[in-house]
Amino acid sequence: MPNPTDTFLSGSNIDFIEGLYARWLEDPASVDPSWRELFSGTSPGGRPLLGSTDGRPGQTNGHPANNGSAVSAKGANGHGAPAATAPARGQVVTVGDMPAALAAMQLQARVDQTLYAFRLRGHLLAQLDPLGRPRPRMNHIADLAMASDAAFSPEELEQVVDSSEVFSDRKRVKLRDLLSRLRRTYCGHIGVEYMGLLDSGRRRWLMPRMEHTENRLDPSKAEQRRILEKLTYADTFEAFIHTKYQGAKRFSVDGGESLLPMLDTMLELGGELGVEEVVIGMAHRGRLNVLTNVLGKSPDQIFSEFNGPVDPRKFMGRGDVKYHLGFSSDVTTSGGKRIHLSLAFNPSHLEFVHPVVEGRARAKQQRLEGQDRRKVLPLVIHGDAAMAGQGVVAETLNLARLRGYDTGGTVHVVINNQLGYTTDPEDGRSSIYCTAVAQMLDIPIFHVNGDDPEACVHAMRLATEYRQTFQSDVVIDLVCFRRYGHNEGDEPSYTQPLMYEAIRHHPPVSELYARTLAGEGRLSAEDAEAIREEAKRHFLQAYNLAKETPQLREPSAHEGLWKGFRGGPEEGIPEPETGVPRATLAPLLEHLARVPPGFTPLRQMGKILERRAAMARGELPLDWSAGENLAYATLLGAGTHVRLTGQDTERGTFGHRNAVLHDMKTGATFVPLQALGAGQARFEVYNSPLSETGCMGFEFGYSLDYPDALVLWEAQFGDFANGAQVIIDQFIVAAEDKWRRLSGLTLLLPHGYEGAGPEHSSARLERFLAMSAEDNIQVCYPTSSAQIFHLLRRQAIRPWRKPLVVMSPKSLLRREEASSSLSAFTSGRFQRLISDAPAGGESKVTRLLLCSGKVAFDLLAARGKAGDDTVAIVRLEQLHPFPEAQLRAEIARYPALQELTWVQEEPENMGAWSFVLPRLTGRVSATGRPLPLRYAGREASASPATGFQKTHELEQMLLVDAALSRGQPDGR
Ligand SMILES: Cc1ncc(C[n+]2csc(CCOP(=O)(O)OP(=O)(O)O)c2C)c(N)n1
Ligand SMILES: [Mg+2]
């Protein structure tokens, strides 16, 4: 017998019910009718007396008790009075002689408690490991016995109790049968975490689907055959490469082959439930297998990739390993539904593709009429070690329910082979499950034994239906093993000798399953063998084809949505005017200065809007905010979708943007850029969560599937972008070189030395420049409102799709010199270089100060103050692609030129200096004289900037002085 003090049936509940019971014995009319029903053992509505319908004990059909409860055997009782009749008034009730109804109630309460324990904690006892080893991290868990027969006496096990809807067809069942069904449902090959779901509707949705089936599939022979085929093709493919390309890295799925029938199920059922597209993200493990056996990439192409290029020169410095390549295809389900599949290209960096996949799915969904998210399903396949270890997973999961990021639920599958390279789960995570992080989303998590393919398929059916029904994420943890080393050249027994001893003797799933099917008379051994022979033939044919005619194809590019867009070198790309006629511009700006009738903005906001109206009338030059907002407004008006996200981006960290206005009286919001009028394209602006990697990855993904949109991600301060360094390094700068994937993502990174300290000064321009090559990205440092206007418009209007990195300003947002007159917007284009010749003309210029960004204004002021006519100042507004032709023309402009000086605010080891040095060295003047090159800027430093405002000012003064002073060869 269990110790009653271990249970929730203790303490005050017992006292309370005992008291009620005693009163009922005294006078049945003195207690609430519901209690009368209970104590007399009747239930007119035919409802269960105890036990709840959603599986939580204690929430019992409106009974007044806050917890369904039982009495311990110390109550008072009459002389064995029959349960249905109240004892005679004044009868003495004695201890240990409870009426049968009360005893039954007590048993039922314990049953309910046990039922609850199974539902809540049964997964801890589930048989998940194909290798049958003890679970990791379970030592501290007590009272597991609650979910077992041991909680009851042999006599109790024979009693008939309420089934609490565990059975679809029986209300009352023998306790023994109830417990065995619960054990099979919750402690078999599927363990499920779902009782934590806060919505009882969702618990109740899942409960019968699991309990009425004992959490098992009830497959037809045809379905079983299909499962076996998927398993057999999976391991035959791996075995084929294993023998033909010995020792080659393939990161085989062996040990986790059940993934294949699971994915097949997701598509088959998903198709029925309205899924039209699936965007897939996955790492190395099993990727080649999924490519050929799910996406239908022809195996000869994969084998050709193993063979490598016929001419290695063709891929110098580019391309990627075969297990990182993406692919897309259309598949047709057996029910005749066509589903478009895209497997995202991804880098080695585990899990970073997760936000990219979400962004891609969101973009596809946004294109749909009505934005029905059910039609596009993101599927992310994780590794157990990576899921638990990589923070990007948490950042991405946190996006799931945000209005700017929701993708209607992601299906997650973890290939949990219980190892990360050579690291055991005990060293890889603090949680029992590798999926623990996903619990934050309040979603069901299924853990399933990979050796039971039918259980795997069943879990996937539940997961797919759940996603389609509730538009929620859902996780399946596929517990399996890894047959070989981390890759096939690696010997796993160095570090996991016992595990691999067990694996050596463990047959493949296909074999186990074929044996089961044969044993049950569902499919003969000969039929199973025939499937294998067919699979072998299929791969051998492809192998021969790859040998005879190599199929090494470049990833296809610029198809579908991407038709008409271009990557590659900038040369030859048209550069249209980006000016907009005044007749269009002025009314737009006026519009951006207005609020709807009855809308009360903050008083200060009213002033800002008045200034904007004055700009529209041509009375004031346009500030940065006007320039930026006008870029969006004009693009939206011309049909370009604009999406802008980042931390506090709606207002703008420095308060300049005010894209979302707030009514002081009602709290209502108004977005002027969404109210431009009929026919405008969609403008989305969202404050993002406090994440860089997750959010930037998402926007990169969005840009992949929305080439015709202007997609911008803004950093709070430029430094914080390094929180997303992997997204920058692995995706943004290299996607085209590795995968021929283009993106027009724009990063707005506030940058500039203003004394704000080491962390709020630098967007690490040097890093972007170090990664600039082959016209892969555009790195710009615009210094006026007209420049940002033309730059953003150029980004959307040109067919050239390249990421744009903008060193965007902080103080310049309000600095007068950064404003531009309306006429600067009505014609022209982005200037890659801005030249300021001195008042005295070009002929006197002997020195050219080259710089980028806001330091130009400091130099201009100092030159003006000194009245120096010998210095010309040139701002590079674009650093990459480097404006070579313009610079050449600039140097040629000054016949008396004697030297060049590079001026920057950043320390010498940072900023653009290292990038421009080789590009400025060896220049000659118009007359052929070699031009010495000087550096004027902060000294090399480990940290980007000083923490003291006064020191900053001193440094700034010294560097400007050094730049303008003559005759100090190194400028210091
Ligand atoms: C961010 C990152 N760090 C380290 C690695 C090196 N690495 C590649 S695979 C791997 C183990 C991954 O384990 P798991 O996620 O369980 O996947 P499995 O290989 O077991 O399928 C490691 C550490 C990597 N690829 N990415
Ligand atoms: Mg693993």
PDB file of C-alpha atoms in Angstrom, residues 640-792:
ATOM      1  CA  THR A 640       7.778  47.167 -52.734  1.00  0.00           C
ATOM      2  CA  HIS A 641       7.081  45.349 -49.484  1.00  0.00           C
ATOM      3  CA  VAL A 642       9.194  46.725 -46.629  1.00  0.00           C
ATOM      4  CA  ARG A 643       9.910  44.805 -43.440  1.00  0.00           C
ATOM      5  CA  LEU A 644      11.893  46.491 -40.692  1.00  0.00           C
ATOM      6  CA  THR A 645      12.711  44.853 -37.364  1.00  0.00           C
ATOM      7  CA  GLY A 646      15.135  45.224 -34.503  1.00  0.00           C
ATOM      8  CA  GLN A 647      15.234  46.133 -30.877  1.00  0.00           C
ATOM      9  CA  ASP A 648      13.013  49.144 -30.253  1.00  0.00           C
ATOM     10  CA  THR A 649      12.924  49.771 -33.949  1.00  0.00           C
ATOM     11  CA  GLU A 650       9.376  51.108 -34.023  1.00  0.00           C
ATOM     12  CA  ARG A 651      10.451  54.269 -32.259  1.00  0.00           C
ATOM     13  CA  GLY A 652      14.158  53.925 -33.054  1.00  0.00           C
ATOM     14  CA  THR A 653      16.714  53.521 -30.282  1.00  0.00           C
ATOM     15  CA  PHE A 654      17.653  57.171 -30.592  1.00  0.00           C
ATOM     16  CA  GLY A 655      14.075  58.263 -31.004  1.00  0.00           C
ATOM     17  CA  HIS A 656      14.469  59.436 -34.574  1.00  0.00           C
ATOM     18  CA  ARG A 657      12.183  57.104 -36.493  1.00  0.00           C
ATOM     19  CA  ASN A 658       8.778  57.174 -34.823  1.00  0.00           C
ATOM     20  CA  ALA A 659       7.325  54.683 -37.260  1.00  0.00           C
ATOM     21  CA  VAL A 660       4.572  53.870 -34.779  1.00  0.00           C
ATOM     22  CA  LEU A 661       2.762  56.759 -33.111  1.00  0.00           C
ATOM     23  CA  HIS A 662       0.886  56.376 -29.833  1.00  0.00           C
ATOM     24  CA  ASP A 663      -2.310  58.158 -28.847  1.00  0.00           C
ATOM     25  CA  MET A 664      -1.802  59.767 -25.455  1.00  0.00           C
ATOM     26  CA  LYS A 665      -5.436  59.363 -24.486  1.00  0.00           C
ATOM     27  CA  THR A 666      -6.388  55.925 -25.760  1.00  0.00           C
ATOM     28  CA  GLY A 667      -3.054  54.163 -26.165  1.00  0.00           C
ATOM     29  CA  ALA A 668      -4.044  53.371 -29.761  1.00  0.00           C
ATOM     30  CA  THR A 669      -1.280  53.265 -32.336  1.00  0.00           C
ATOM     31  CA  PHE A 670      -0.993  54.715 -35.787  1.00  0.00           C
ATOM     32  CA  VAL A 671       1.565  53.719 -38.393  1.00  0.00           C
ATOM     33  CA  PRO A 672       1.751  56.448 -41.044  1.00  0.00           C
ATOM     34  CA  LEU A 673       3.630  54.159 -43.444  1.00  0.00           C
ATOM     35  CA  GLN A 674       0.719  51.735 -43.360  1.00  0.00           C
ATOM     36  CA  ALA A 675      -1.755  54.437 -44.255  1.00  0.00           C
ATOM     37  CA  LEU A 676      -0.303  55.747 -47.505  1.00  0.00           C
ATOM     38  CA  GLY A 677      -3.400  54.798 -49.419  1.00  0.00           C
ATOM     39  CA  ALA A 678      -4.834  52.025 -51.497  1.00  0.00           C
ATOM     40  CA  GLY A 679      -2.358  50.184 -53.624  1.00  0.00           C
ATOM     41  CA  GLN A 680       0.586  50.624 -51.334  1.00  0.00           C
ATOM     42  CA  ALA A 681       2.649  47.550 -50.520  1.00  0.00           C
ATOM     43  CA  ARG A 682       2.714  46.036 -47.034  1.00  0.00           C
ATOM     44  CA  PHE A 683       4.833  47.821 -44.445  1.00  0.00           C
ATOM     45  CA  GLU A 684       5.829  45.760 -41.434  1.00  0.00           C
ATOM     46  CA  VAL A 685       7.676  47.199 -38.497  1.00  0.00           C
ATOM     47  CA  TYR A 686       8.216  45.250 -35.300  1.00  0.00           C
ATOM     48  CA  ASN A 687      10.114  45.697 -32.121  1.00  0.00           C
ATOM     49  CA  SER A 688      12.069  42.476 -31.922  1.00  0.00           C
ATOM     50  CA  PRO A 689      12.822  40.476 -28.824  1.00  0.00           C
ATOM     51  CA  LEU A 690      16.205  41.050 -27.285  1.00  0.00           C
ATOM     52  CA  SER A 691      18.016  38.649 -29.564  1.00  0.00           C
ATOM     53  CA  GLU A 692      20.581  39.166 -32.297  1.00  0.00           C
ATOM     54  CA  THR A 693      21.372  35.725 -33.659  1.00  0.00           C
ATOM     55  CA  GLY A 694      17.774  34.534 -33.710  1.00  0.00           C
ATOM     56  CA  CYS A 695      16.382  37.717 -35.156  1.00  0.00           C
ATOM     57  CA  MET A 696      19.080  38.409 -37.726  1.00  0.00           C
ATOM     58  CA  GLY A 697      18.936  34.774 -38.846  1.00  0.00           C
ATOM     59  CA  PHE A 698      15.188  35.096 -39.230  1.00  0.00           C
ATOM     60  CA  GLU A 699      15.502  38.208 -41.396  1.00  0.00           C
ATOM     61  CA  PHE A 700      18.160  36.587 -43.529  1.00  0.00           C
ATOM     62  CA  GLY A 701      15.744  33.709 -44.097  1.00  0.00           C
ATOM     63  CA  TYR A 702      12.942  36.129 -44.879  1.00  0.00           C
ATOM     64  CA  SER A 703      15.099  37.848 -47.471  1.00  0.00           C
ATOM     65  CA  LEU A 704      15.807  34.505 -49.171  1.00  0.00           C
ATOM     66  CA  ASP A 705      12.154  34.068 -49.965  1.00  0.00           C
ATOM     67  CA  TYR A 706      11.220  37.690 -50.568  1.00  0.00           C
ATOM     68  CA  PRO A 707      13.719  38.989 -53.117  1.00  0.00           C
ATOM     69  CA  ASP A 708      11.372  41.770 -54.185  1.00  0.00           C
ATOM     70  CA  ALA A 709      11.107  43.198 -50.657  1.00  0.00           C
ATOM     71  CA  LEU A 710      13.326  45.581 -48.735  1.00  0.00           C
ATOM     72  CA  VAL A 711      14.152  43.649 -45.568  1.00  0.00           C
ATOM     73  CA  LEU A 712      16.030  45.497 -42.850  1.00  0.00           C
ATOM     74  CA  TRP A 713      17.389  44.426 -39.500  1.00  0.00           C
ATOM     75  CA  GLU A 714      18.533  47.111 -37.121  1.00  0.00           C
ATOM     76  CA  ALA A 715      20.974  46.692 -34.250  1.00  0.00           C
ATOM     77  CA  GLN A 716      20.391  48.648 -31.072  1.00  0.00           C
ATOM     78  CA  PHE A 717      24.033  49.692 -31.245  1.00  0.00           C
ATOM     79  CA  GLY A 718      26.274  48.311 -33.961  1.00  0.00           C
ATOM     80  CA  ASP A 719      28.391  46.353 -31.472  1.00  0.00           C
ATOM     81  CA  PHE A 720      25.516  44.078 -30.624  1.00  0.00           C
ATOM     82  CA  ALA A 721      25.510  42.665 -34.114  1.00  0.00           C
ATOM     83  CA  ASN A 722      28.436  40.526 -33.013  1.00  0.00           C
ATOM     84  CA  GLY A 723      25.913  38.511 -31.034  1.00  0.00           C
ATOM     85  CA  ALA A 724      24.882  37.313 -34.473  1.00  0.00           C
ATOM     86  CA  GLN A 725      28.393  36.805 -35.792  1.00  0.00           C
ATOM     87  CA  VAL A 726      27.652  33.305 -37.031  1.00  0.00           C
ATOM     88  CA  ILE A 727      24.735  34.566 -39.099  1.00  0.00           C
ATOM     89  CA  ILE A 728      26.997  37.213 -40.591  1.00  0.00           C
ATOM     90  CA  ASP A 729      30.022  34.984 -41.222  1.00  0.00           C
ATOM     91  CA  GLN A 730      28.291  31.806 -42.284  1.00  0.00           C
ATOM     92  CA  PHE A 731      25.246  33.128 -44.107  1.00  0.00           C
ATOM     93  CA  ILE A 732      25.235  36.793 -45.018  1.00  0.00           C
ATOM     94  CA  VAL A 733      28.706  37.235 -46.445  1.00  0.00           C
ATOM     95  CA  ALA A 734      29.255  33.726 -47.808  1.00  0.00           C
ATOM     96  CA  ALA A 735      25.914  32.327 -48.973  1.00  0.00           C
ATOM     97  CA  GLU A 736      26.488  33.296 -52.571  1.00  0.00           C
ATOM     98  CA  ASP A 737      30.024  31.948 -52.690  1.00  0.00           C
ATOM     99  CA  LYS A 738      29.114  28.669 -51.055  1.00  0.00           C
ATOM    100  CA  TRP A 739      25.599  28.040 -52.265  1.00  0.00           C
ATOM    101  CA  ARG A 740      24.746  30.608 -54.927  1.00  0.00           C
ATOM    102  CA  ARG A 741      22.044  31.952 -52.652  1.00  0.00           C
ATOM    103  CA  LEU A 742      21.381  35.671 -52.840  1.00  0.00           C
ATOM    104  CA  SER A 743      20.015  37.999 -50.224  1.00  0.00           C
ATOM    105  CA  GLY A 744      19.216  41.683 -50.208  1.00  0.00           C
ATOM    106  CA  LEU A 745      19.125  41.896 -46.407  1.00  0.00           C
ATOM    107  CA  THR A 746      20.034  45.326 -45.086  1.00  0.00           C
ATOM    108  CA  LEU A 747      21.713  45.713 -41.708  1.00  0.00           C
ATOM    109  CA  LEU A 748      21.426  49.098 -40.029  1.00  0.00           C
ATOM    110  CA  LEU A 749      24.265  49.233 -37.514  1.00  0.00           C
ATOM    111  CA  PRO A 750      24.640  52.426 -35.464  1.00  0.00           C
ATOM    112  CA  HIS A 751      28.319  53.349 -35.488  1.00  0.00           C
ATOM    113  CA  GLY A 752      30.423  56.361 -34.591  1.00  0.00           C
ATOM    114  CA  TYR A 753      32.787  57.682 -31.924  1.00  0.00           C
ATOM    115  CA  GLU A 754      30.944  59.995 -29.611  1.00  0.00           C
ATOM    116  CA  GLY A 755      32.400  59.164 -26.231  1.00  0.00           C
ATOM    117  CA  ALA A 756      29.772  56.598 -25.339  1.00  0.00           C
ATOM    118  CA  GLY A 757      32.375  54.045 -24.283  1.00  0.00           C
ATOM    119  CA  PRO A 758      33.887  50.809 -25.512  1.00  0.00           C
ATOM    120  CA  GLU A 759      30.583  49.175 -26.358  1.00  0.00           C
ATOM    121  CA  HIS A 760      28.487  51.865 -27.963  1.00  0.00           C
ATOM    122  CA  SER A 761      30.927  53.229 -30.470  1.00  0.00           C
ATOM    123  CA  SER A 762      31.794  50.653 -33.068  1.00  0.00           C
ATOM    124  CA  ALA A 763      29.775  48.405 -35.342  1.00  0.00           C
ATOM    125  CA  ARG A 764      33.092  46.728 -36.130  1.00  0.00           C
ATOM    126  CA  LEU A 765      33.381  48.091 -39.614  1.00  0.00           C
ATOM    127  CA  GLU A 766      36.746  46.321 -39.920  1.00  0.00           C
ATOM    128  CA  ARG A 767      35.119  42.906 -39.635  1.00  0.00           C
ATOM    129  CA  PHE A 768      32.685  43.535 -42.453  1.00  0.00           C
ATOM    130  CA  LEU A 769      35.483  44.863 -44.599  1.00  0.00           C
ATOM    131  CA  ALA A 770      37.707  41.884 -43.814  1.00  0.00           C
ATOM    132  CA  MET A 771      34.935  39.681 -45.159  1.00  0.00           C
ATOM    133  CA  SER A 772      34.335  41.802 -48.243  1.00  0.00           C
ATOM    134  CA  ALA A 773      35.462  40.199 -51.470  1.00  0.00           C
ATOM    135  CA  GLU A 774      34.116  39.367 -54.890  1.00  0.00           C
ATOM    136  CA  ASP A 775      31.390  41.994 -54.471  1.00  0.00           C
ATOM    137  CA  ASN A 776      29.721  39.752 -51.892  1.00  0.00           C
ATOM    138  CA  ILE A 777      28.269  42.538 -49.761  1.00  0.00           C
ATOM    139  CA  GLN A 778      27.911  46.293 -49.862  1.00  0.00           C
ATOM    140  CA  VAL A 779      29.435  48.201 -46.970  1.00  0.00           C
ATOM    141  CA  CYS A 780      28.339  51.827 -46.794  1.00  0.00           C
ATOM    142  CA  TYR A 781      28.728  54.691 -44.397  1.00  0.00           C
ATOM    143  CA  PRO A 782      26.295  57.379 -45.574  1.00  0.00           C
ATOM    144  CA  THR A 783      26.490  60.828 -44.049  1.00  0.00           C
ATOM    145  CA  SER A 784      23.351  62.619 -45.148  1.00  0.00           C
ATOM    146  CA  SER A 785      19.618  62.154 -45.236  1.00  0.00           C
ATOM    147  CA  ALA A 786      19.625  62.239 -49.035  1.00  0.00           C
ATOM    148  CA  GLN A 787      22.304  59.562 -49.056  1.00  0.00           C
ATOM    149  CA  ILE A 788      20.353  57.135 -46.867  1.00  0.00           C
ATOM    150  CA  PHE A 789      17.290  57.837 -49.015  1.00  0.00           C
ATOM    151  CA  HIS A 790      19.058  57.013 -52.247  1.00  0.00           C
ATOM    152  CA  LEU A 791      20.945  54.095 -50.729  1.00  0.00           C
ATOM    153  CA  LEU A 792      17.841  52.333 -49.430  1.00  0.00           C
TER     154      LEU A 792
END
